[in-house]
C-alpha cells in the first residue's frame, strides 16, 4: 500500500494541525495506536537499561565527568520548554536517529560480556539481548509511523559508532550509561508525541 | 537525594561527624567543570542545599561534593553523580474526592483526584502513575493498596455497611520516585442490608415456617401416627369383669366381681360344638321361619359391628358375620341347616307337643354375640337347625313348655348391676333346655360338663338389666334358632319371627322377659334357661336397634354343648310379652 499516495501532504508548520491532519488523513490506520505502541516499547527499553545499570552497581558505572557519548553530537532539547517546542516530525526524527545509532553498539556490547566479572555476565548478556529485541521492534514501528507522518520524519541523522578493537570494562559501563540516557530521550520524545496525537483522548495525557 | 525536575533541586547531606562548626559548601559540576556553589542552604531544610531550575539541566550529569572546612583544613566528600531526570519525585496528587455511589442498591466508593499542579502531564512531558490505599477506621485494619495506572479515578467495592473509610493517593513518574501520600479523605458508608444476610434471613424464616407447619401436621395426625408407630397392644380383658368396678377402687366389689364372673375362662371345645348341635324344634313352617329368620337377620345388619377389636360386641347379627366370612360359615350354616332339618324332622312329633305349649317367641334377631364379653364373637356359629327351636323336652318332666325367646342382645359387659342380676337369676326359674337326643354325639359327656358349668353359665350372664328368668306362659310359642356358636362355645340363638311377630312389628313392651340365659344344664342335658326381665331402655346395640329385637341383654354362658333333647321347661308363668327367644348362647362348654 502506498501511503504517500493516500496521504496528502500535511504541512508540519503547525504542530497541532499537523498531527490532526495526519490523524484525519489516516483514519484507516490508527496512528494513535502506533504511537502508543511505540511509546510502550521505548518505555520497556529504558526500564531495561535502568535495571541493568542499577544491578551492576553504581561503582561499575563511574560516570565520566565528560560523558562523551557517540550520540552527543546530536542536538536534543535540554529542558522541557525546548522539548515542547520541537515538532512531531523532528521529535520522531530524533528518536529514530538515536535508535539507529545504538544498533551497532548493542551488538558490540553483547559480544563483550566476558570482560565483566562472572557474576555480571549472565545478567548483562540476557538484558542486552532483550534490549536488542525491543530496540528492533521499536525501530520497525517508528519506520512505519514515520512513513505516515510525512517526509520530514524520515530524516535520520547518522551517528556512527566507531569501535574496532575490544572494549574494556570501563567502556562497557560508559556505553551502558550513554544508552540509558539515550533510551530515556527516546522515551520522552515518544511520550510527548503520544500526548500530542491523542487530543481526542485526554485520558492518556 | 530526591530532586524535583521541575522546580528545584535540593540536596540534603548527612551531618558530619565532626563536632566543630563546619563550613559547608556544595559544589555542582557539570561536564564543563564549571563549579556552581550552593547559595541556598535553607529552603530545603537543615543540612541541605537548594539549586533551582536555572542550574539544573536534564540529560546532563552533575557531580556534587560537600566540602567541610574548619580551621584545620578542608575535607571533600565523595562525589555524587546524578542526572536530574532520573531522580524526579512529584508532588502528591491533589483534590482527592471520594463519593458514595450505588450500583443496584449496593454502595461503592468512587475516588477521584488531580495530578499535582506542578506536574505537566498535559503535554506528556511527565507521565504519572497513581496508586491509592484504603483503610477502615478501625485500629486493626490494614491499608489496602490499589494500583490505578494512569487513570485519575478509581472504584472501591465490597464495603462494610456503615463503616468509615480512609483514602490516600500518591503518584510517581514512569521512571522516578513515588510521591508522598496525599492528605486523607474520610467517607462514611451508609447502612445497607447485605444481600447475603437478607438471603439468610429469608432462608431462616422459610425454614421456621416449614417447621411450624410440620409441627402442626404432626399434632393433627398425632393419633393416627401414634396408632401407626405404636400400635395398640390388645390388653387382656377379663370377661365379665367390670372395669368400672375396678376404678371405683373398692376391693371387695372387685374381688366379688371376679368371682362371680366366669373367670377363669373356660376353654371351649369348639370341635364338639361344631359336631354337636342343638336339636331345635322345627315346626312346619320351618323353612319359612328360616327364611324369615334370615331376613330378620338381614334386618339386623344395620346393627353395626362393633369396631373395637377388643370388644366382645361383634355383629349383632351373627348371620351377617357368617356372610362376612366369605361364605365358609355360610356353608356351615347350610350344613347345619340340613342337619337341623333332619333333626327337625325327627322331632316332629314332639314338636307338635311343643307347639302347643311352646310360647311364642318373638323372633328377635338380635344377634349380638356374646356381649358379655367384649370380644367379637366371630365364631362361625353352629347354625344348627336354624329354625326356631322350641324347648323340647319330651322326656322332661317339666310341665310347662314354654319357649322363651331370649334375645341375645348386646349389652355392655361389666355393667355394675350385672352381679345383682346374676344373683337374681340364680334363684329365678329357669328353663331347662335339653337337646334332642337324636344327636349323634354323646350326650353323657356333655351333661356333666353342662352341669359343671351351670353355675358359671348363670354367672356368665352378665346383663345389664336384671334378667329375671321367667317362663312364659304357654300361650306364646316362640321359636328360636341357633344362630351360631361363638368362640366361647356359646350357641347364639336368635328368635325366629313367629307368625305374629316380624321384624318391624316387634312390639316393644316396656318390660319383657328375657330368656337369653341358660341357667344350667340339668341331668338330662337340658338347658336351663333363665328368665329375665328386660328393661326397655336397652338399645345399646349400635344404634340400629329396631324394635324388632329386644333390648335384652345378650349374654353367653360358656359353651353350648349339645345335649340331646332340648327341653325348655317353662316354669314360669309369666308371659313373655314380646318376642324373646331362648338363647342357646348359654350353652355349656363341654369341658370344664
Coordinates of C-alpha atoms in Angstrom, one line a residue, chain B:
Chain B
X1 CA 18.8 12.6 47.2
X2 CA 15.4 13.3 45.8
X3 CA 15.2 16.0 43.2
X4 CA 12.4 17.7 41.6
X5 CA 13.0 18.1 38.0
X6 CA 10.6 20.8 37.5
X7 CA 11.3 23.3 40.1
X8 CA 14.1 22.7 42.3
X9 CA 16.9 20.6 43.1
X10 CA 17.9 20.2 46.6
X11 CA 20.4 18.2 48.2
X12 CA 20.4 17.1 51.7
X13 CA 23.5 16.0 53.4
X14 CA 24.2 13.9 56.3
X15 CA 25.8 15.6 59.2
X16 CA 29.5 15.3 59.6
X17 CA 30.8 13.6 62.5
X18 CA 33.0 16.4 63.5
X19 CA 31.6 18.4 66.3
X20 CA 33.2 21.6 65.2
X21 CA 31.3 24.0 63.3
X22 CA 31.7 23.4 59.7
X23 CA 31.7 25.5 56.7
X24 CA 29.8 23.7 54.2
X25 CA 29.9 24.2 50.6
X26 CA 28.3 22.3 47.9
X27 CA 29.6 22.3 44.5
X28 CA 27.8 21.2 41.5
X29 CA 29.7 20.5 38.4
X30 CA 28.7 19.8 35.0
X31 CA 30.6 18.3 32.2
X32 CA 32.4 21.5 31.7
X33 CA 34.0 21.7 35.1
X34 CA 32.0 24.7 36.0
X35 CA 31.5 24.7 39.6
X36 CA 28.4 26.1 41.0
X37 CA 28.4 26.7 44.6
X38 CA 25.3 26.3 46.5
X39 CA 23.8 29.5 47.7
X40 CA 20.7 28.4 49.4
X41 CA 21.1 26.3 52.4
X42 CA 17.8 26.9 53.9
X43 CA 15.0 26.2 51.5
X44 CA 15.3 22.5 51.6
X45 CA 15.7 22.3 55.3
X46 CA 18.6 21.6 57.5
X47 CA 21.8 20.3 56.0
X48 CA 20.6 20.9 52.6
X49 CA 21.3 22.9 49.5
X50 CA 18.9 24.1 47.0
X51 CA 19.7 24.5 43.4
X52 CA 16.9 26.0 41.4
X53 CA 16.0 25.3 37.9
X54 CA 18.5 27.6 36.4
X55 CA 21.2 25.4 37.5
X56 CA 19.7 22.1 36.6
X57 CA 19.6 20.7 33.1
X58 CA 18.2 17.5 32.0
X59 CA 20.2 14.8 30.4
X60 CA 23.3 16.2 31.9
X61 CA 25.4 14.6 34.6
X62 CA 26.2 16.5 37.6
X63 CA 28.9 15.9 40.2
X64 CA 28.2 17.1 43.6
X65 CA 30.5 17.2 46.6
X66 CA 30.3 18.5 50.0
X67 CA 33.3 20.4 51.4
X68 CA 33.7 20.6 55.0
X69 CA 36.1 23.3 56.2
X70 CA 37.3 24.2 59.6
X71 CA 40.3 25.9 60.9
X72 CA 42.3 22.9 60.2
X73 CA 41.5 22.4 56.6
X74 CA 39.1 21.2 54.1
X75 CA 37.6 17.8 53.6
X76 CA 35.8 16.7 50.5
X77 CA 33.1 14.2 50.5
X78 CA 32.7 11.5 47.9
X79 CA 31.2 12.8 44.7
X80 CA 27.8 12.0 43.7
X81 CA 26.9 11.8 40.0
X82 CA 23.5 12.3 39.0
X83 CA 21.3 13.1 36.1
X84 CA 18.4 15.1 37.2
X85 CA 16.0 13.4 35.0
X86 CA 16.3 10.2 36.8
X87 CA 15.6 11.3 40.3
X88 CA 12.3 13.0 39.9
X89 CA 9.8 12.9 42.7
X90 CA 6.5 14.6 42.0
X91 CA 4.2 16.3 44.5
X92 CA 1.3 14.2 45.7
X93 CA -1.9 14.2 43.8
X94 CA -4.4 16.9 44.7
X95 CA -8.1 17.3 45.0
X96 CA -8.8 13.9 46.3
X97 CA -12.5 13.3 46.3
X98 CA -14.5 10.3 47.5
X99 CA -18.2 9.9 46.9
X100 CA -20.5 7.0 47.7
X101 CA -22.4 5.7 44.7
X102 CA -24.9 3.0 44.3
X103 CA -24.8 0.1 42.0
X104 CA -28.2 -1.6 42.0
X105 CA -28.7 -0.9 45.7
X106 CA -25.1 -1.8 46.6
X107 CA -22.9 1.1 47.5
X108 CA -19.4 1.6 46.3
X109 CA -16.8 4.4 46.6
X110 CA -15.7 6.5 43.7
X111 CA -12.4 8.1 44.3
X112 CA -11.1 10.8 42.0
X113 CA -8.0 13.1 42.1
X114 CA -6.0 15.5 40.2
X115 CA -2.3 15.4 39.3
X116 CA -0.1 17.8 41.2
X117 CA -0.2 21.3 39.9
X118 CA 3.4 21.4 39.0
X119 CA 3.4 18.2 37.0
X120 CA 2.9 18.9 33.4
X121 CA 1.1 15.8 32.3
X122 CA -1.0 17.5 29.7
X123 CA 1.9 17.9 27.4
X124 CA 3.1 14.5 28.1
X125 CA 6.4 15.7 29.3
X126 CA 5.8 13.8 32.5
X127 CA 3.7 10.7 32.8
X128 CA 2.4 9.9 36.2
X129 CA 1.3 6.6 37.6
X130 CA -1.0 6.7 40.6
X131 CA -1.6 4.4 43.5
X132 CA -4.2 4.7 46.2
X133 CA -4.8 3.0 49.5
X134 CA -8.0 2.4 51.6
X135 CA -8.5 1.6 55.2
X136 CA -11.3 1.2 57.6
X137 CA -11.3 3.4 60.6
X138 CA -10.7 0.6 63.0
X139 CA -7.4 0.2 64.7
X140 CA -6.8 -3.3 63.5
X141 CA -7.4 -2.5 59.8
X142 CA -4.6 -2.5 57.4
X143 CA -4.1 -0.4 54.4
X144 CA -5.3 -1.8 51.1
X145 CA -3.3 -0.7 48.1
X146 CA -4.7 -0.4 44.7
X147 CA -2.7 0.4 41.5
X148 CA -4.6 2.9 39.4
X149 CA -2.3 3.2 36.4
X150 CA -2.6 6.4 34.6
X151 CA -6.3 7.0 35.4
X152 CA -7.4 9.6 37.9
X153 CA -10.5 7.8 39.1
X154 CA -11.0 4.5 40.9
X155 CA -14.0 2.5 42.3
X156 CA -13.9 0.6 45.5
X157 CA -16.5 -2.2 46.1
X158 CA -17.3 -4.6 48.9
X159 CA -17.8 -2.1 51.6
X160 CA -18.8 -2.7 55.1
X161 CA -22.2 -1.3 55.9
X162 CA -22.0 1.8 58.0
X163 CA -18.2 1.8 58.1
X164 CA -15.9 4.8 57.8
X165 CA -13.1 4.6 55.3
X166 CA -9.7 6.5 54.9
X167 CA -8.3 7.0 51.5
X168 CA -5.0 8.3 50.3
X169 CA -3.4 8.5 46.9
X170 CA 0.1 9.1 45.5
X171 CA 1.9 9.2 42.2
X172 CA 5.2 8.7 40.5
X173 CA 6.6 9.4 37.1
X174 CA 7.1 6.4 34.9
X175 CA 10.8 6.3 35.8
X176 CA 11.1 8.1 39.1
X177 CA 10.2 8.1 42.7
X178 CA 6.9 7.8 44.5
X179 CA 5.5 11.0 45.8
X180 CA 4.3 11.4 49.3
X181 CA 0.8 10.2 50.3
X182 CA -1.9 12.8 49.8
X183 CA -4.0 14.1 52.6
X184 CA -6.5 11.6 53.9
X185 CA -10.1 11.7 52.8
X186 CA -12.8 10.3 55.1
X187 CA -16.0 8.8 53.9
X188 CA -18.8 7.1 55.7
X189 CA -20.7 4.3 54.0
X190 CA -24.4 4.3 54.6
X191 CA -26.2 1.3 56.2
X192 CA -27.5 -1.2 53.8
X193 CA -28.7 -4.8 54.1
X194 CA -26.2 -7.1 52.7
X195 CA -27.7 -9.4 50.2
X196 CA -26.2 -12.5 51.7
X197 CA -27.7 -11.5 55.0
X198 CA -31.1 -11.0 53.5
X199 CA -30.9 -14.3 51.8
X200 CA -30.1 -16.0 55.1
X201 CA -32.9 -14.2 56.8
X202 CA -35.2 -15.4 54.1
X203 CA -34.0 -18.9 54.5
X204 CA -34.4 -18.8 58.2
X205 CA -38.0 -17.5 58.0
X206 CA -38.9 -20.1 55.5
X207 CA -37.5 -22.9 57.4
X208 CA -39.2 -21.7 60.6
X209 CA -42.4 -21.7 58.7
X210 CA -41.9 -25.2 57.4
X211 CA -41.1 -26.3 60.9
X212 CA -44.3 -24.9 62.3
X213 CA -46.2 -26.5 59.5
X214 CA -44.7 -29.9 60.2
X215 CA -45.4 -29.5 63.9
X216 CA -49.0 -28.7 63.3
X217 CA -49.3 -31.6 60.9
X218 CA -47.8 -34.0 63.4
X219 CA -50.1 -32.6 66.0
X220 CA -53.1 -33.1 63.9
X221 CA -52.2 -36.6 63.0
X222 CA -50.8 -37.5 66.3
X223 CA -53.4 -40.0 67.0
X224 CA -53.0 -41.8 63.7
X225 CA -49.3 -41.6 63.9
X226 CA -49.3 -43.0 67.4
X227 CA -51.5 -45.7 66.1
X228 CA -49.2 -46.4 63.2
X229 CA -46.0 -46.3 65.1
X230 CA -47.1 -47.6 68.4
X231 CA -49.9 -50.0 67.6
X232 CA -52.1 -50.6 70.5
X233 CA -51.4 -53.7 72.2
X234 CA -54.5 -55.6 73.0
X235 CA -54.7 -55.9 76.6
X236 CA -56.0 -58.8 78.4
X237 CA -59.6 -58.4 79.3
X238 CA -61.3 -60.4 81.8
X239 CA -64.6 -61.5 80.6
X240 CA -67.3 -60.4 82.8
X241 CA -65.1 -58.2 84.7
X242 CA -66.3 -54.8 85.4
X243 CA -63.7 -52.2 84.8
X244 CA -65.8 -49.5 86.4
X245 CA -65.7 -51.6 89.5
X246 CA -62.0 -51.6 89.5
X247 CA -61.9 -47.9 89.0
X248 CA -64.2 -47.4 91.9
X249 CA -61.5 -48.9 94.0
X250 CA -63.5 -51.0 96.3
X251 CA -61.6 -54.1 96.6
X252 CA -64.4 -56.2 97.9
X253 CA -66.5 -55.5 95.0
X254 CA -63.7 -56.1 92.7
X255 CA -63.0 -59.5 94.0
X256 CA -66.5 -60.4 94.2
X257 CA -66.9 -59.4 90.6
X258 CA -64.0 -61.5 89.8
X259 CA -65.5 -64.4 91.5
X260 CA -68.9 -64.0 90.1
X261 CA -67.9 -63.7 86.5
X262 CA -66.9 -66.7 84.7
X263 CA -63.3 -66.4 85.5
X264 CA -61.1 -68.2 84.9
X265 CA -62.4 -68.5 81.5
X266 CA -63.1 -71.9 80.4
X267 CA -61.7 -73.3 77.3
X268 CA -64.1 -74.3 74.9
X269 CA -64.2 -77.3 72.8
X270 CA -65.1 -75.9 69.5
X271 CA -65.0 -79.2 67.9
X272 CA -67.7 -80.5 70.0
X273 CA -69.6 -77.5 69.3
X274 CA -69.3 -78.0 65.7
X275 CA -70.3 -81.5 65.8
X276 CA -72.9 -81.3 68.4
X277 CA -75.6 -79.0 67.8
X278 CA -78.8 -78.4 69.3
X279 CA -81.8 -80.0 68.1
X280 CA -84.3 -77.4 67.9
X281 CA -87.9 -77.6 67.4
X282 CA -88.8 -77.5 63.8
X283 CA -92.3 -76.6 63.1
X284 CA -93.9 -77.0 59.8
X285 CA -93.1 -73.6 58.8
X286 CA -89.6 -74.3 59.4
X287 CA -88.3 -73.2 56.1
X288 CA -90.4 -70.2 56.2
X289 CA -89.2 -69.3 59.5
X290 CA -85.8 -69.9 58.5
X291 CA -86.1 -67.6 55.7
X292 CA -87.8 -65.2 57.8
X293 CA -85.2 -65.6 60.3
X294 CA -82.7 -65.0 57.8
X295 CA -84.5 -62.0 56.6
X296 CA -84.8 -61.0 60.1
X297 CA -81.2 -61.4 60.4
X298 CA -80.9 -59.2 57.5
X299 CA -82.7 -56.5 59.2
X300 CA -80.3 -56.6 61.8
X301 CA -77.5 -56.0 59.6
X302 CA -77.9 -52.5 60.3
X303 CA -76.8 -53.2 63.7
X304 CA -73.3 -52.1 63.5
X305 CA -70.5 -54.3 64.0
X306 CA -68.5 -53.2 66.9
X307 CA -65.4 -51.9 65.5
X308 CA -63.4 -52.3 68.6
X309 CA -61.2 -55.2 68.1
X310 CA -61.3 -56.0 71.7
X311 CA -64.9 -55.6 72.1
X312 CA -67.0 -58.5 72.5
X313 CA -69.6 -56.9 70.6
X314 CA -69.4 -58.4 67.3
X315 CA -72.0 -58.2 64.8
X316 CA -75.3 -58.4 66.5
X317 CA -76.3 -60.4 63.6
X318 CA -74.3 -63.5 63.5
X319 CA -75.7 -64.3 60.3
X320 CA -74.1 -61.2 59.0
X321 CA -70.9 -62.3 60.4
X322 CA -71.3 -65.6 58.7
X323 CA -71.8 -63.9 55.5
X324 CA -68.9 -61.7 56.1
X325 CA -66.7 -64.5 56.4
X326 CA -66.5 -65.4 52.8
X327 CA -69.0 -67.9 52.6
X328 CA -67.5 -70.6 54.7
X329 CA -69.7 -70.1 57.5
X330 CA -72.4 -70.0 55.1
X331 CA -71.7 -73.4 54.1
X332 CA -71.5 -74.4 57.6
X333 CA -74.7 -72.8 58.2
X334 CA -76.4 -74.6 55.5
X335 CA -74.9 -77.8 56.5
X336 CA -76.2 -77.3 59.9
X337 CA -79.4 -76.3 58.4
X338 CA -79.6 -79.6 56.8
X339 CA -78.7 -81.3 59.9
X340 CA -81.2 -79.3 61.7
X341 CA -83.7 -80.2 59.2
X342 CA -83.0 -83.7 59.8
X343 CA -83.3 -83.3 63.4
X344 CA -86.3 -81.3 63.0
X345 CA -88.0 -84.0 61.2
X346 CA -87.1 -86.4 63.7
X347 CA -88.6 -84.4 66.3
X348 CA -91.6 -83.6 64.5
X349 CA -93.7 -85.4 66.9
X350 CA -92.6 -84.0 70.0
X351 CA -92.5 -80.7 68.3
X352 CA -96.1 -80.6 68.0
X353 CA -96.4 -81.1 71.6
X354 CA -94.1 -78.3 71.8
X355 CA -96.1 -76.2 69.7
X356 CA -98.9 -76.4 71.9
X357 CA -97.0 -75.5 74.8
X358 CA -94.3 -73.5 73.5
X359 CA -94.6 -70.0 73.8
X360 CA -94.5 -67.7 71.0
X361 CA -91.3 -66.3 70.9
X362 CA -90.7 -63.2 69.3
X363 CA -88.1 -63.6 66.9
X364 CA -85.6 -61.3 67.5
X365 CA -82.7 -61.3 65.5
X366 CA -80.7 -59.8 68.0
X367 CA -77.7 -61.5 67.0
X368 CA -75.5 -59.9 69.2
X369 CA -73.0 -62.4 70.1
X370 CA -71.6 -62.8 73.3
X371 CA -71.9 -59.4 74.5
X372 CA -70.9 -60.2 78.0
X373 CA -67.5 -60.3 76.9
X374 CA -66.2 -57.7 74.8
X375 CA -64.7 -60.0 72.4
X376 CA -66.0 -60.2 69.0
X377 CA -67.5 -63.5 68.5
X378 CA -66.9 -64.3 65.0
X379 CA -67.3 -67.9 65.5
X380 CA -69.0 -69.3 62.6
X381 CA -71.7 -70.3 64.6
X382 CA -73.2 -73.6 64.7
X383 CA -76.1 -72.6 62.8
X384 CA -77.8 -75.6 63.7
X385 CA -81.1 -76.3 62.8
X386 CA -81.6 -72.8 62.3
X387 CA -85.2 -72.8 62.7
X388 CA -86.7 -71.8 65.8
X389 CA -86.5 -74.4 68.2
X390 CA -88.8 -74.6 70.9
X391 CA -87.8 -76.0 74.1
X392 CA -88.5 -79.5 73.7
X393 CA -88.3 -82.0 76.3
X394 CA -90.2 -84.9 75.6
X395 CA -88.6 -86.6 78.4
X396 CA -88.7 -83.8 80.6
X397 CA -90.9 -83.7 83.3
X398 CA -91.4 -80.1 83.0
X399 CA -94.9 -79.2 82.7
X400 CA -94.5 -76.0 81.1
X401 CA -93.3 -75.9 77.6
X402 CA -92.7 -72.6 77.2
X403 CA -90.4 -71.3 74.8
X404 CA -88.8 -68.2 75.5
X405 CA -87.2 -66.4 73.0
X406 CA -84.4 -64.9 74.6
X407 CA -82.8 -62.4 72.7
X408 CA -79.2 -62.3 72.7
X409 CA -78.8 -58.8 72.7
X410 CA -75.8 -56.8 73.2
X411 CA -75.3 -55.4 76.4
X412 CA -72.3 -53.7 77.8
X413 CA -70.3 -56.0 79.7
X414 CA -69.4 -55.4 83.1
X415 CA -72.3 -53.4 84.0
X416 CA -72.3 -52.6 87.5
X417 CA -75.5 -54.1 88.2
X418 CA -74.8 -57.3 86.5
X419 CA -73.9 -59.2 89.5
X420 CA -77.2 -58.3 91.0
X421 CA -78.9 -59.7 88.2
X422 CA -76.8 -62.7 88.2
X423 CA -77.7 -63.5 91.6
X424 CA -81.2 -62.9 91.0
X425 CA -81.2 -65.1 88.1
X426 CA -79.9 -67.8 90.1
X427 CA -83.0 -68.0 92.0
X428 CA -85.3 -67.4 89.3
X429 CA -87.0 -70.1 87.5
X430 CA -85.3 -71.4 84.6
X431 CA -85.9 -73.3 81.7
X432 CA -84.3 -76.4 81.0
X433 CA -83.2 -76.8 77.7
X434 CA -82.4 -80.1 76.6
X435 CA -81.2 -81.1 73.4
X436 CA -82.6 -83.6 71.2
X437 CA -81.3 -87.0 71.9
X438 CA -81.1 -87.7 68.3
X439 CA -77.9 -86.0 68.1
X440 CA -75.2 -88.4 67.2
X441 CA -72.9 -87.1 69.7
X442 CA -72.6 -88.5 73.0
X443 CA -74.6 -86.7 75.5
X444 CA -73.3 -88.1 78.5
X445 CA -70.1 -86.4 78.3
X446 CA -71.9 -83.3 77.6
X447 CA -74.1 -83.4 80.6
X448 CA -71.6 -83.4 83.4
X449 CA -69.9 -80.6 81.8
X450 CA -73.0 -78.8 81.3
X451 CA -73.8 -79.2 84.8
X452 CA -70.4 -78.2 85.8
X453 CA -70.8 -75.0 84.1
X454 CA -74.2 -74.3 85.1
X455 CA -73.3 -72.0 87.8
X456 CA -70.8 -70.4 85.7
X457 CA -73.1 -70.1 83.0
X458 CA -75.5 -68.4 85.1
X459 CA -73.0 -66.2 86.4
X460 CA -71.8 -65.5 83.0
X461 CA -75.0 -64.0 82.4
X462 CA -73.9 -60.5 82.5
X463 CA -76.7 -58.5 81.6
X464 CA -77.2 -55.1 82.4
X465 CA -80.7 -55.5 83.0
X466 CA -81.9 -57.8 85.5
X467 CA -82.6 -60.9 83.8
X468 CA -85.4 -62.2 85.6
X469 CA -85.9 -65.5 84.3
X470 CA -89.4 -66.2 83.9
X471 CA -91.1 -68.6 81.9
X472 CA -93.5 -67.6 79.5
X473 CA -96.9 -68.8 79.6
X474 CA -97.7 -71.4 77.3
X475 CA -99.7 -69.2 75.2
X476 CA -96.9 -67.9 73.3
X477 CA -94.7 -70.0 71.4
X478 CA -91.6 -68.6 70.2
X479 CA -89.1 -70.2 68.1
X480 CA -85.5 -69.7 68.3
X481 CA -82.9 -70.8 66.1
X482 CA -79.4 -71.3 66.8
X483 CA -77.6 -68.7 65.0
X484 CA -74.1 -69.6 65.6
X485 CA -71.7 -70.7 68.1
X486 CA -69.3 -68.2 69.2
X487 CA -65.8 -68.9 70.1
X488 CA -66.6 -69.5 73.6
X489 CA -68.7 -72.3 72.6
X490 CA -71.8 -70.4 73.0
X491 CA -74.7 -71.1 70.9
X492 CA -76.2 -67.9 70.0
X493 CA -79.8 -68.0 69.4
X494 CA -81.9 -65.6 67.8
X495 CA -85.6 -65.6 67.7
X496 CA -87.3 -66.6 64.6
X497 CA -90.1 -64.4 63.8
X498 CA -93.2 -66.0 64.6
X499 CA -96.4 -65.6 62.7
X500 CA -97.3 -62.6 64.6
X501 CA -94.1 -61.0 65.1
X502 CA -91.9 -59.8 62.5
X503 CA -89.0 -57.5 62.3
X504 CA -90.9 -54.4 62.1
X505 CA -93.7 -55.5 64.2
X506 CA -92.0 -56.3 67.3
X507 CA -93.9 -54.8 69.9
X508 CA -91.9 -53.4 72.4
X509 CA -93.3 -53.7 75.7
X510 CA -91.6 -51.9 78.4
X511 CA -90.6 -54.9 80.3
X512 CA -90.1 -58.2 78.8
X513 CA -89.0 -61.4 79.9
X514 CA -85.7 -62.3 78.7
X515 CA -84.8 -65.8 78.4
X516 CA -81.5 -65.5 76.9
X517 CA -79.7 -67.0 79.7
X518 CA -79.1 -70.5 80.3
X519 CA -79.1 -71.1 83.9
X520 CA -77.8 -74.5 83.8
X521 CA -78.0 -77.9 82.5
X522 CA -80.0 -80.5 84.1
X523 CA -79.3 -84.1 84.4
X524 CA -80.9 -84.8 81.2
X525 CA -78.7 -82.5 79.4
X526 CA -81.3 -79.9 79.3
X527 CA -80.5 -76.4 79.2
X528 CA -81.9 -74.5 82.0
X529 CA -82.8 -71.2 80.7
X530 CA -83.1 -68.3 82.9
X531 CA -85.8 -65.8 82.6
X532 CA -85.0 -62.3 83.0
X533 CA -87.0 -59.2 82.9
X534 CA -85.6 -56.9 80.4
X535 CA -85.9 -53.3 80.7
X536 CA -86.7 -51.4 77.8
X537 CA -84.2 -48.9 77.6
X538 CA -81.6 -51.1 76.2
X539 CA -80.7 -50.2 72.8
X540 CA -77.2 -50.4 73.3
X541 CA -76.6 -52.0 70.1
X542 CA -75.1 -49.8 67.7
X543 CA -78.0 -47.6 67.2
X544 CA -79.6 -49.6 64.6
X545 CA -81.7 -51.4 67.0
X546 CA -85.1 -51.6 65.6
X547 CA -87.9 -52.5 67.6
X548 CA -87.7 -55.8 66.1
X549 CA -85.4 -57.1 68.7
X550 CA -85.5 -56.8 72.2
X551 CA -83.1 -55.0 74.1
X552 CA -82.5 -57.8 76.3
X553 CA -79.0 -58.3 77.1
X554 CA -77.0 -60.7 75.3
X555 CA -75.1 -62.9 77.4
X556 CA -73.4 -66.0 76.8
X557 CA -72.7 -68.7 79.1
X558 CA -69.8 -70.7 78.1
X559 CA -70.1 -73.5 75.8
X560 CA -73.2 -74.5 74.5
X561 CA -73.0 -78.2 74.3
X562 CA -75.5 -80.2 72.7
X563 CA -77.4 -82.3 74.7
X564 CA -79.8 -84.4 73.1
X565 CA -83.2 -83.3 73.9
X566 CA -83.6 -79.7 74.1
X567 CA -86.0 -79.1 76.7
X568 CA -87.1 -75.8 77.8
X569 CA -89.4 -76.5 80.6
X570 CA -91.2 -73.4 81.2
X571 CA -91.5 -73.0 84.8
X572 CA -92.6 -69.6 85.0
X573 CA -95.9 -68.3 84.3
X574 CA -95.1 -65.0 83.1
X575 CA -95.7 -64.4 79.6
X576 CA -93.1 -63.2 77.5
X577 CA -94.7 -60.1 76.3
X578 CA -92.5 -59.5 73.5
X579 CA -90.6 -61.7 71.4
X580 CA -87.9 -63.4 73.1
X581 CA -86.1 -66.4 72.4
X582 CA -84.1 -68.9 74.1
X583 CA -80.7 -68.1 73.7
X584 CA -78.6 -71.1 73.5
X585 CA -75.7 -69.0 73.8
X586 CA -75.7 -70.1 77.3
X587 CA -74.7 -73.4 76.3
X588 CA -72.3 -75.1 78.5
X589 CA -69.0 -76.0 77.4
X590 CA -68.0 -79.4 77.0
X591 CA -65.3 -79.5 79.4
X592 CA -64.8 -77.6 82.4

